[in-house]
Amino acid sequence: MSDTITQNFVQQFDTSLRMLAAQMDSRLRMAVTDRGTITGESFTINNIDPTGDLPADNVRHGDTVFSDITHTARVVTMKDFFDALPLDRADIPKMLVNPVTGGHYANTLVGKRNRKIDNLIYRACRDSQLLKDGSSVALPAGQKIVHGGTGMTKAKIIQARKLFRANEKDKHNGEELFMLYTADMVEDIMSDTTLTSADFLANKFLQEGDVVGNWLGFTWIPFEGIDPVSSSTYYTVAWAKSSIHLGDGYVEGRVDRRPDKKNLWQTTINCSMAAGRQDEKGVVEVAYQ
C-alpha cells in the first residue's frame, strides 16, 4: 500500500502571536512615591532633619535661643530610553498575523519600559544617592543585613523589620513597607524549620506555594531582577514607600513607515524616567546565598 497520501497532509498554522514568559507590568511603581511628570533634566528631593529635643524654657523674658535645622537636597538625574522594532513591508503578506497593527510589538515595548521602571527603583534602593552639593551618600552598613553564609531566613526578615521600627519607618509613623522576593527566597522561606504552621497558613504557603501578601509587616512583591554581586550572593531590598521617589519625563509610542528602509514598519517607544532615594533609614538591604 502506497504511503504517498501523507504528502497531502496539511499543517495548521497558528493564527495568533503569543508572548513568551516575561514580566509585562511594573510591580514596584505602586510601592514608591510618584512625583508625576518631571520638567527638566533632573528633579530634587528636599529634606529637613527634625531630630533634637524641645529645649526647656527656664528664663523669663530671656533672649530667643535658636535651634539648628539641617536642610539637604538630593538630585535625581533623568535617564532617556529608546527602542525600536522593525517589520519589513515585504514580510507582512507572508504572515497570518501582523504584529504591528495587532499591537504585539507595542505591548512588547511597554513591557520593556515597565521592567526598566522596576530596575530603576531597585537600583535607587541600593546605589549611592547624589546630593546637590556634588557629594553622594551610600546606603550605610547599619542598613545592610549580611548573608552570613545562609539563604533567606525568617531571622533576617525580623531583623529588617526591627530596623524600620527603630528608625520610626513603619505603620506607627504612617509608612507602608515593601520587600522584594524571588523564587529562591520562596524556596528558602518554605524550607525554614523555624516557621510555624500558622505562618504557613497565614500566607497560603501550603495552599499556593507563594509569599505574596502582607507578612511580618511587609507587603511582598515578586521580582526576579535582583542582581547578584557574586555567583552565590544575592541582594534583595525592603523599603518604606516615602523613601523612594519616581519621576516620569515623557513617554511616546509610535508606529511609522520608514521610506529610508524600503518602507518597513517601525514600532518605537521613547521615554525618560528616574528614581531616587529620599532617606537611607527607609531602606534595608538583605543579602542571602
PDB file of C-alpha atoms in Angstrom:
ATOM      1  CA  MET A   1       0.000   0.000   0.000  1.00  0.00           C
ATOM      2  CA  SER A   2       1.417   3.385  -1.006  1.00  0.00           C
ATOM      3  CA  ASP A   3       2.297   5.972   1.710  1.00  0.00           C
ATOM      4  CA  THR A   4       2.341   8.890  -0.714  1.00  0.00           C
ATOM      5  CA  ILE A   5      -1.016  10.077   0.602  1.00  0.00           C
ATOM      6  CA  THR A   6       0.881  11.503   3.583  1.00  0.00           C
ATOM      7  CA  GLN A   7       2.304  14.134   1.238  1.00  0.00           C
ATOM      8  CA  ASN A   8      -1.154  15.717   1.117  1.00  0.00           C
ATOM      9  CA  PHE A   9      -1.488  16.141   4.853  1.00  0.00           C
ATOM     10  CA  VAL A  10      -1.709  19.802   5.896  1.00  0.00           C
ATOM     11  CA  GLN A  11      -0.313  21.771   8.778  1.00  0.00           C
ATOM     12  CA  GLN A  12      -2.448  24.006  10.963  1.00  0.00           C
ATOM     13  CA  PHE A  13      -0.565  27.275  11.315  1.00  0.00           C
ATOM     14  CA  ASP A  14      -1.063  29.425  14.391  1.00  0.00           C
ATOM     15  CA  THR A  15      -3.249  32.439  13.751  1.00  0.00           C
ATOM     16  CA  SER A  16      -2.127  34.274  16.876  1.00  0.00           C
ATOM     17  CA  LEU A  17       1.110  35.637  18.269  1.00  0.00           C
ATOM     18  CA  ARG A  18       1.851  34.763  21.880  1.00  0.00           C
ATOM     19  CA  MET A  19       4.342  36.292  24.269  1.00  0.00           C
ATOM     20  CA  LEU A  20       6.994  34.099  25.816  1.00  0.00           C
ATOM     21  CA  ALA A  21       7.191  34.235  29.604  1.00  0.00           C
ATOM     22  CA  ALA A  22       8.255  37.696  30.777  1.00  0.00           C
ATOM     23  CA  GLN A  23       7.169  40.258  33.341  1.00  0.00           C
ATOM     24  CA  MET A  24       4.945  42.747  31.497  1.00  0.00           C
ATOM     25  CA  ASP A  25       3.699  45.119  34.203  1.00  0.00           C
ATOM     26  CA  SER A  26       5.542  47.372  36.650  1.00  0.00           C
ATOM     27  CA  ARG A  27       5.169  45.711  40.034  1.00  0.00           C
ATOM     28  CA  LEU A  28       7.126  48.259  42.031  1.00  0.00           C
ATOM     29  CA  ARG A  29       5.645  51.545  40.807  1.00  0.00           C
ATOM     30  CA  MET A  30       2.700  51.414  43.189  1.00  0.00           C
ATOM     31  CA  ALA A  31       5.133  50.912  46.098  1.00  0.00           C
ATOM     32  CA  VAL A  32       7.026  54.225  45.758  1.00  0.00           C
ATOM     33  CA  THR A  33       6.277  57.948  45.900  1.00  0.00           C
ATOM     34  CA  ASP A  34       5.253  59.008  42.374  1.00  0.00           C
ATOM     35  CA  ARG A  35       6.481  62.529  41.578  1.00  0.00           C
ATOM     36  CA  GLY A  36       4.485  62.643  38.342  1.00  0.00           C
ATOM     37  CA  THR A  37       5.722  64.339  35.186  1.00  0.00           C
ATOM     38  CA  ILE A  38       9.138  65.966  35.548  1.00  0.00           C
ATOM     39  CA  THR A  39      10.124  69.069  33.572  1.00  0.00           C
ATOM     40  CA  GLY A  40      13.876  69.413  33.242  1.00  0.00           C
ATOM     41  CA  GLU A  41      16.942  67.218  33.268  1.00  0.00           C
ATOM     42  CA  SER A  42      16.541  66.217  36.920  1.00  0.00           C
ATOM     43  CA  PHE A  43      14.379  66.565  39.997  1.00  0.00           C
ATOM     44  CA  THR A  44      15.301  67.144  43.617  1.00  0.00           C
ATOM     45  CA  ILE A  45      14.236  65.503  46.855  1.00  0.00           C
ATOM     46  CA  ASN A  46      14.379  68.153  49.586  1.00  0.00           C
ATOM     47  CA  ASN A  47      14.731  67.048  53.207  1.00  0.00           C
ATOM     48  CA  ILE A  48      14.918  68.602  56.638  1.00  0.00           C
ATOM     49  CA  ASP A  49      16.203  66.830  59.729  1.00  0.00           C
ATOM     50  CA  PRO A  50      13.628  67.195  62.543  1.00  0.00           C
ATOM     51  CA  THR A  51      15.687  65.446  65.211  1.00  0.00           C
ATOM     52  CA  GLY A  52      16.513  67.023  68.560  1.00  0.00           C
ATOM     53  CA  ASP A  53      14.746  67.630  71.858  1.00  0.00           C
ATOM     54  CA  LEU A  54      12.466  70.537  72.675  1.00  0.00           C
ATOM     55  CA  PRO A  55      14.520  72.883  74.931  1.00  0.00           C
ATOM     56  CA  ALA A  56      13.219  73.828  78.347  1.00  0.00           C
ATOM     57  CA  ASP A  57      12.274  77.468  78.957  1.00  0.00           C
ATOM     58  CA  ASN A  58      13.871  78.372  82.307  1.00  0.00           C
ATOM     59  CA  VAL A  59      14.439  82.127  81.871  1.00  0.00           C
ATOM     60  CA  ARG A  60      11.548  84.576  81.938  1.00  0.00           C
ATOM     61  CA  HIS A  61      11.838  87.411  79.393  1.00  0.00           C
ATOM     62  CA  GLY A  62      15.132  85.953  78.207  1.00  0.00           C
ATOM     63  CA  ASP A  63      16.724  86.210  74.782  1.00  0.00           C
ATOM     64  CA  THR A  64      15.497  83.972  71.988  1.00  0.00           C
ATOM     65  CA  VAL A  65      17.716  80.932  71.509  1.00  0.00           C
ATOM     66  CA  PHE A  66      17.522  79.353  68.072  1.00  0.00           C
ATOM     67  CA  SER A  67      17.969  75.684  67.277  1.00  0.00           C
ATOM     68  CA  ASP A  68      19.680  74.481  64.117  1.00  0.00           C
ATOM     69  CA  ILE A  69      17.802  72.501  61.491  1.00  0.00           C
ATOM     70  CA  THR A  70      19.553  70.698  58.663  1.00  0.00           C
ATOM     71  CA  HIS A  71      18.364  71.134  55.071  1.00  0.00           C
ATOM     72  CA  THR A  72      19.572  68.770  52.345  1.00  0.00           C
ATOM     73  CA  ALA A  73      18.683  68.320  48.691  1.00  0.00           C
ATOM     74  CA  ARG A  74      19.151  65.156  46.665  1.00  0.00           C
ATOM     75  CA  VAL A  75      19.400  65.245  42.880  1.00  0.00           C
ATOM     76  CA  VAL A  76      17.876  62.564  40.679  1.00  0.00           C
ATOM     77  CA  THR A  77      19.020  62.796  37.055  1.00  0.00           C
ATOM     78  CA  MET A  78      16.528  61.763  34.401  1.00  0.00           C
ATOM     79  CA  LYS A  79      17.544  58.908  32.112  1.00  0.00           C
ATOM     80  CA  ASP A  80      16.431  58.614  28.490  1.00  0.00           C
ATOM     81  CA  PHE A  81      15.479  55.348  26.799  1.00  0.00           C
ATOM     82  CA  PHE A  82      14.586  54.358  23.247  1.00  0.00           C
ATOM     83  CA  ASP A  83      13.804  51.103  21.475  1.00  0.00           C
ATOM     84  CA  ALA A  84      12.527  50.212  18.013  1.00  0.00           C
ATOM     85  CA  LEU A  85      11.137  47.039  16.454  1.00  0.00           C
ATOM     86  CA  PRO A  86      11.183  46.830  12.628  1.00  0.00           C
ATOM     87  CA  LEU A  87       8.941  44.768  10.353  1.00  0.00           C
ATOM     88  CA  ASP A  88       9.816  44.551   6.670  1.00  0.00           C
ATOM     89  CA  ARG A  89       6.972  45.560   4.379  1.00  0.00           C
ATOM     90  CA  ALA A  90       7.581  42.508   2.208  1.00  0.00           C
ATOM     91  CA  ASP A  91       7.113  40.171   5.200  1.00  0.00           C
ATOM     92  CA  ILE A  92       3.571  41.298   6.011  1.00  0.00           C
ATOM     93  CA  PRO A  93       1.784  39.479   3.132  1.00  0.00           C
ATOM     94  CA  LYS A  94       3.564  36.283   4.173  1.00  0.00           C
ATOM     95  CA  MET A  95       2.176  36.371   7.732  1.00  0.00           C
ATOM     96  CA  LEU A  96      -1.217  35.375   9.077  1.00  0.00           C
ATOM     97  CA  VAL A  97      -0.903  37.972  11.824  1.00  0.00           C
ATOM     98  CA  ASN A  98       0.560  41.469  11.549  1.00  0.00           C
ATOM     99  CA  PRO A  99       2.361  42.099  14.863  1.00  0.00           C
ATOM    100  CA  VAL A 100       2.439  45.861  14.216  1.00  0.00           C
ATOM    101  CA  THR A 101      -1.258  46.506  13.627  1.00  0.00           C
ATOM    102  CA  GLY A 102      -2.105  43.753  16.103  1.00  0.00           C
ATOM    103  CA  GLY A 103      -0.312  45.623  18.880  1.00  0.00           C
ATOM    104  CA  HIS A 104       2.111  42.817  19.714  1.00  0.00           C
ATOM    105  CA  TYR A 105       5.229  44.906  19.089  1.00  0.00           C
ATOM    106  CA  ALA A 106       3.806  47.834  21.071  1.00  0.00           C
ATOM    107  CA  ASN A 107       2.959  45.550  24.002  1.00  0.00           C
ATOM    108  CA  THR A 108       6.494  44.175  23.930  1.00  0.00           C
ATOM    109  CA  LEU A 109       7.964  47.680  24.211  1.00  0.00           C
ATOM    110  CA  VAL A 110       5.577  48.660  27.004  1.00  0.00           C
ATOM    111  CA  GLY A 111       6.666  45.536  28.892  1.00  0.00           C
ATOM    112  CA  LYS A 112      10.316  46.559  28.460  1.00  0.00           C
ATOM    113  CA  ARG A 113       9.569  50.031  29.840  1.00  0.00           C
ATOM    114  CA  ASN A 114       7.742  48.641  32.858  1.00  0.00           C
ATOM    115  CA  ARG A 115      10.598  46.278  33.654  1.00  0.00           C
ATOM    116  CA  LYS A 116      13.048  49.188  33.370  1.00  0.00           C
ATOM    117  CA  ILE A 117      10.947  51.195  35.876  1.00  0.00           C
ATOM    118  CA  ASP A 118      11.276  48.342  38.360  1.00  0.00           C
ATOM    119  CA  ASN A 119      15.021  48.128  37.743  1.00  0.00           C
ATOM    120  CA  LEU A 120      15.424  51.867  38.391  1.00  0.00           C
ATOM    121  CA  ILE A 121      13.528  51.546  41.672  1.00  0.00           C
ATOM    122  CA  TYR A 122      15.670  48.572  42.713  1.00  0.00           C
ATOM    123  CA  ARG A 123      18.843  50.481  41.880  1.00  0.00           C
ATOM    124  CA  ALA A 124      17.611  53.562  43.792  1.00  0.00           C
ATOM    125  CA  CYS A 125      17.377  51.369  46.882  1.00  0.00           C
ATOM    126  CA  ARG A 126      20.931  50.047  46.597  1.00  0.00           C
ATOM    127  CA  ASP A 127      23.041  52.636  44.762  1.00  0.00           C
ATOM    128  CA  SER A 128      24.620  55.813  46.138  1.00  0.00           C
ATOM    129  CA  GLN A 129      22.398  58.901  46.000  1.00  0.00           C
ATOM    130  CA  LEU A 130      23.753  62.161  44.570  1.00  0.00           C
ATOM    131  CA  LEU A 131      23.410  65.287  46.723  1.00  0.00           C
ATOM    132  CA  LYS A 132      23.007  68.830  45.408  1.00  0.00           C
ATOM    133  CA  ASP A 133      26.446  69.862  46.740  1.00  0.00           C
ATOM    134  CA  GLY A 134      28.070  67.286  44.472  1.00  0.00           C
ATOM    135  CA  SER A 135      28.737  64.670  47.137  1.00  0.00           C
ATOM    136  CA  SER A 136      26.901  61.384  47.389  1.00  0.00           C
ATOM    137  CA  VAL A 137      25.567  59.192  50.161  1.00  0.00           C
ATOM    138  CA  ALA A 138      25.715  55.411  50.129  1.00  0.00           C
ATOM    139  CA  LEU A 139      23.381  53.072  51.934  1.00  0.00           C
ATOM    140  CA  PRO A 140      25.137  52.743  55.324  1.00  0.00           C
ATOM    141  CA  ALA A 141      26.337  49.438  56.731  1.00  0.00           C
ATOM    142  CA  GLY A 142      23.769  49.722  59.510  1.00  0.00           C
ATOM    143  CA  GLN A 143      21.019  49.355  56.898  1.00  0.00           C
ATOM    144  CA  LYS A 144      22.525  46.204  55.404  1.00  0.00           C
ATOM    145  CA  ILE A 145      21.956  42.670  56.646  1.00  0.00           C
ATOM    146  CA  VAL A 146      24.852  40.386  55.685  1.00  0.00           C
ATOM    147  CA  HIS A 147      24.310  36.976  54.155  1.00  0.00           C
ATOM    148  CA  GLY A 148      26.016  35.100  56.999  1.00  0.00           C
ATOM    149  CA  GLY A 149      26.563  32.116  54.731  1.00  0.00           C
ATOM    150  CA  THR A 150      22.827  31.339  54.654  1.00  0.00           C
ATOM    151  CA  GLY A 151      19.874  31.811  52.371  1.00  0.00           C
ATOM    152  CA  MET A 152      16.852  33.953  53.178  1.00  0.00           C
ATOM    153  CA  THR A 153      15.652  33.195  56.712  1.00  0.00           C
ATOM    154  CA  LYS A 154      12.871  34.375  58.957  1.00  0.00           C
ATOM    155  CA  ALA A 155      15.535  35.815  61.283  1.00  0.00           C
ATOM    156  CA  LYS A 156      16.776  38.166  58.542  1.00  0.00           C
ATOM    157  CA  ILE A 157      13.251  39.342  57.812  1.00  0.00           C
ATOM    158  CA  ILE A 158      12.672  40.028  61.511  1.00  0.00           C
ATOM    159  CA  GLN A 159      15.973  41.928  61.691  1.00  0.00           C
ATOM    160  CA  ALA A 160      14.897  44.092  58.752  1.00  0.00           C
ATOM    161  CA  ARG A 161      11.557  44.762  60.406  1.00  0.00           C
ATOM    162  CA  LYS A 162      13.401  45.761  63.601  1.00  0.00           C
ATOM    163  CA  LEU A 163      15.432  48.363  61.708  1.00  0.00           C
ATOM    164  CA  PHE A 164      12.311  50.032  60.313  1.00  0.00           C
ATOM    165  CA  ARG A 165      10.760  50.218  63.786  1.00  0.00           C
ATOM    166  CA  ALA A 166      13.956  51.610  65.301  1.00  0.00           C
ATOM    167  CA  ASN A 167      14.056  54.284  62.573  1.00  0.00           C
ATOM    168  CA  GLU A 168      10.360  55.226  63.032  1.00  0.00           C
ATOM    169  CA  LYS A 169       9.756  53.994  59.491  1.00  0.00           C
ATOM    170  CA  ASP A 170       6.725  51.756  59.946  1.00  0.00           C
ATOM    171  CA  LYS A 171       2.940  51.935  60.167  1.00  0.00           C
ATOM    172  CA  HIS A 172       3.131  53.747  63.507  1.00  0.00           C
ATOM    173  CA  ASN A 173       4.511  56.711  61.578  1.00  0.00           C
ATOM    174  CA  GLY A 174       2.188  56.338  58.607  1.00  0.00           C
ATOM    175  CA  GLU A 175       4.564  54.280  56.438  1.00  0.00           C
ATOM    176  CA  GLU A 176       3.932  51.366  54.100  1.00  0.00           C
ATOM    177  CA  LEU A 177       6.693  48.762  53.955  1.00  0.00           C
ATOM    178  CA  PHE A 178       7.544  46.564  50.965  1.00  0.00           C
ATOM    179  CA  MET A 179      10.007  43.729  50.328  1.00  0.00           C
ATOM    180  CA  LEU A 180      11.073  42.084  47.085  1.00  0.00           C
ATOM    181  CA  TYR A 181      11.160  38.309  46.851  1.00  0.00           C
ATOM    182  CA  THR A 182      12.416  35.830  44.281  1.00  0.00           C
ATOM    183  CA  ALA A 183      11.717  32.183  43.563  1.00  0.00           C
ATOM    184  CA  ASP A 184      14.863  31.267  45.522  1.00  0.00           C
ATOM    185  CA  MET A 185      13.635  33.216  48.529  1.00  0.00           C
ATOM    186  CA  VAL A 186      10.292  31.394  48.462  1.00  0.00           C
ATOM    187  CA  GLU A 187      12.178  28.100  48.485  1.00  0.00           C
ATOM    188  CA  ASP A 188      14.325  29.218  51.428  1.00  0.00           C
ATOM    189  CA  ILE A 189      11.408  30.536  53.457  1.00  0.00           C
ATOM    190  CA  MET A 190       9.268  27.466  52.877  1.00  0.00           C
ATOM    191  CA  SER A 191      12.212  25.277  53.947  1.00  0.00           C
ATOM    192  CA  ASP A 192      12.881  27.286  57.116  1.00  0.00           C
ATOM    193  CA  THR A 193      12.124  24.972  60.053  1.00  0.00           C
ATOM    194  CA  THR A 194      11.679  27.963  62.393  1.00  0.00           C
ATOM    195  CA  LEU A 195       8.439  28.872  60.651  1.00  0.00           C
ATOM    196  CA  THR A 196       5.270  27.739  62.394  1.00  0.00           C
ATOM    197  CA  SER A 197       2.232  26.175  60.789  1.00  0.00           C
ATOM    198  CA  ALA A 198       0.379  29.438  61.407  1.00  0.00           C
ATOM    199  CA  ASP A 199       2.986  31.284  59.366  1.00  0.00           C
ATOM    200  CA  PHE A 200       2.475  28.890  56.509  1.00  0.00           C
ATOM    201  CA  LEU A 201      -1.296  29.094  56.615  1.00  0.00           C
ATOM    202  CA  ALA A 202      -1.471  32.867  57.014  1.00  0.00           C
ATOM    203  CA  ASN A 203       0.410  33.346  53.745  1.00  0.00           C
ATOM    204  CA  LYS A 204      -1.085  30.369  51.926  1.00  0.00           C
ATOM    205  CA  PHE A 205       2.343  28.792  51.582  1.00  0.00           C
ATOM    206  CA  LEU A 206       0.862  25.318  51.761  1.00  0.00           C
ATOM    207  CA  GLN A 207      -2.137  26.063  49.560  1.00  0.00           C
ATOM    208  CA  GLU A 208      -0.470  28.218  46.913  1.00  0.00           C
ATOM    209  CA  GLY A 209       3.287  27.975  47.482  1.00  0.00           C
ATOM    210  CA  ASP A 210       3.598  31.757  47.441  1.00  0.00           C
ATOM    211  CA  VAL A 211       4.528  34.520  49.861  1.00  0.00           C
ATOM    212  CA  VAL A 212       2.565  37.302  48.154  1.00  0.00           C
ATOM    213  CA  GLY A 213       0.571  39.496  50.513  1.00  0.00           C
ATOM    214  CA  ASN A 214       1.340  41.039  53.882  1.00  0.00           C
ATOM    215  CA  TRP A 215       3.616  39.166  56.254  1.00  0.00           C
ATOM    216  CA  LEU A 216       5.767  40.364  59.157  1.00  0.00           C
ATOM    217  CA  GLY A 217       4.745  43.943  58.394  1.00  0.00           C
ATOM    218  CA  PHE A 218       5.851  43.900  54.731  1.00  0.00           C
ATOM    219  CA  THR A 219       3.864  43.772  51.525  1.00  0.00           C
ATOM    220  CA  TRP A 220       5.763  41.218  49.434  1.00  0.00           C
ATOM    221  CA  ILE A 221       6.353  41.859  45.733  1.00  0.00           C
ATOM    222  CA  PRO A 222       7.636  39.182  43.316  1.00  0.00           C
ATOM    223  CA  PHE A 223      10.701  40.389  41.416  1.00  0.00           C
ATOM    224  CA  GLU A 224      13.285  38.296  39.573  1.00  0.00           C
ATOM    225  CA  GLY A 225      15.504  41.247  38.626  1.00  0.00           C
ATOM    226  CA  ILE A 226      17.675  41.067  41.733  1.00  0.00           C
ATOM    227  CA  ASP A 227      21.366  41.402  40.869  1.00  0.00           C
ATOM    228  CA  PRO A 228      23.992  39.007  42.166  1.00  0.00           C
ATOM    229  CA  VAL A 229      27.230  40.681  43.216  1.00  0.00           C
ATOM    230  CA  SER A 230      28.979  37.333  43.069  1.00  0.00           C
ATOM    231  CA  SER A 231      27.992  33.935  41.748  1.00  0.00           C
ATOM    232  CA  SER A 232      26.490  32.929  45.066  1.00  0.00           C
ATOM    233  CA  THR A 233      25.395  36.100  46.894  1.00  0.00           C
ATOM    234  CA  TYR A 234      22.176  37.958  46.106  1.00  0.00           C
ATOM    235  CA  TYR A 235      20.706  41.178  47.486  1.00  0.00           C
ATOM    236  CA  THR A 236      17.040  41.868  47.982  1.00  0.00           C
ATOM    237  CA  VAL A 237      15.682  45.114  49.417  1.00  0.00           C
ATOM    238  CA  ALA A 238      12.919  46.322  51.685  1.00  0.00           C
ATOM    239  CA  TRP A 239      11.816  49.955  51.790  1.00  0.00           C
ATOM    240  CA  ALA A 240       9.267  52.441  53.060  1.00  0.00           C
ATOM    241  CA  LYS A 241       7.071  53.957  50.353  1.00  0.00           C
ATOM    242  CA  SER A 242       8.082  57.539  51.196  1.00  0.00           C
ATOM    243  CA  SER A 243      11.791  56.730  50.902  1.00  0.00           C
ATOM    244  CA  ILE A 244      11.905  56.032  47.151  1.00  0.00           C
ATOM    245  CA  HIS A 245      10.740  58.621  44.580  1.00  0.00           C
ATOM    246  CA  LEU A 246       9.953  58.013  40.890  1.00  0.00           C
ATOM    247  CA  GLY A 247       9.611  60.659  38.183  1.00  0.00           C
ATOM    248  CA  ASP A 248       8.489  60.473  34.531  1.00  0.00           C
ATOM    249  CA  GLY A 249       9.837  62.884  31.936  1.00  0.00           C
ATOM    250  CA  TYR A 250       7.816  61.806  28.936  1.00  0.00           C
ATOM    251  CA  VAL A 251       6.720  58.684  27.119  1.00  0.00           C
ATOM    252  CA  GLU A 252       5.819  58.372  23.450  1.00  0.00           C
ATOM    253  CA  GLY A 253       4.966  55.303  21.402  1.00  0.00           C
ATOM    254  CA  ARG A 254       4.783  55.464  17.618  1.00  0.00           C
ATOM    255  CA  VAL A 255       4.149  53.278  14.599  1.00  0.00           C
ATOM    256  CA  ASP A 256       5.707  54.750  11.444  1.00  0.00           C
ATOM    257  CA  ARG A 257       6.684  53.856   7.902  1.00  0.00           C
ATOM    258  CA  ARG A 258      10.392  54.204   7.121  1.00  0.00           C
ATOM    259  CA  PRO A 259      10.910  55.249   3.459  1.00  0.00           C
ATOM    260  CA  ASP A 260      14.669  55.197   4.061  1.00  0.00           C
ATOM    261  CA  LYS A 261      14.413  51.489   4.948  1.00  0.00           C
ATOM    262  CA  LYS A 262      12.351  50.227   1.995  1.00  0.00           C
ATOM    263  CA  ASN A 263       9.084  51.340   3.617  1.00  0.00           C
ATOM    264  CA  LEU A 264       9.316  48.969   6.556  1.00  0.00           C
ATOM    265  CA  TRP A 265       7.053  49.441   9.562  1.00  0.00           C
ATOM    266  CA  GLN A 266       8.749  50.640  12.728  1.00  0.00           C
ATOM    267  CA  THR A 267       7.257  50.463  16.224  1.00  0.00           C
ATOM    268  CA  THR A 268       9.093  52.619  18.752  1.00  0.00           C
ATOM    269  CA  ILE A 269       8.991  53.749  22.348  1.00  0.00           C
ATOM    270  CA  ASN A 270      10.786  56.836  23.610  1.00  0.00           C
ATOM    271  CA  CYS A 271      10.742  57.718  27.303  1.00  0.00           C
ATOM    272  CA  SER A 272      12.533  59.429  30.167  1.00  0.00           C
ATOM    273  CA  MET A 273      12.357  58.438  33.835  1.00  0.00           C
ATOM    274  CA  ALA A 274      14.384  58.146  37.019  1.00  0.00           C
ATOM    275  CA  ALA A 275      14.160  57.003  40.633  1.00  0.00           C
ATOM    276  CA  GLY A 276      15.976  58.263  43.713  1.00  0.00           C
ATOM    277  CA  ARG A 277      16.288  57.569  47.433  1.00  0.00           C
ATOM    278  CA  GLN A 278      14.855  60.091  49.896  1.00  0.00           C
ATOM    279  CA  ASP A 279      16.127  58.592  53.152  1.00  0.00           C
ATOM    280  CA  GLU A 280      18.622  55.816  53.909  1.00  0.00           C
ATOM    281  CA  LYS A 281      16.735  54.972  57.100  1.00  0.00           C
ATOM    282  CA  GLY A 282      13.799  53.895  54.960  1.00  0.00           C
ATOM    283  CA  VAL A 283      15.724  51.215  53.014  1.00  0.00           C
ATOM    284  CA  VAL A 284      17.180  47.897  54.155  1.00  0.00           C
ATOM    285  CA  GLU A 285      19.351  45.641  52.003  1.00  0.00           C
ATOM    286  CA  VAL A 286      19.237  41.913  52.791  1.00  0.00           C
ATOM    287  CA  ALA A 287      21.928  39.589  51.457  1.00  0.00           C
ATOM    288  CA  TYR A 288      21.438  35.847  51.071  1.00  0.00           C
ATOM    289  CA  GLN A 289      23.175  32.904  49.436  1.00  0.00           C
TER     290      GLN A 289
END
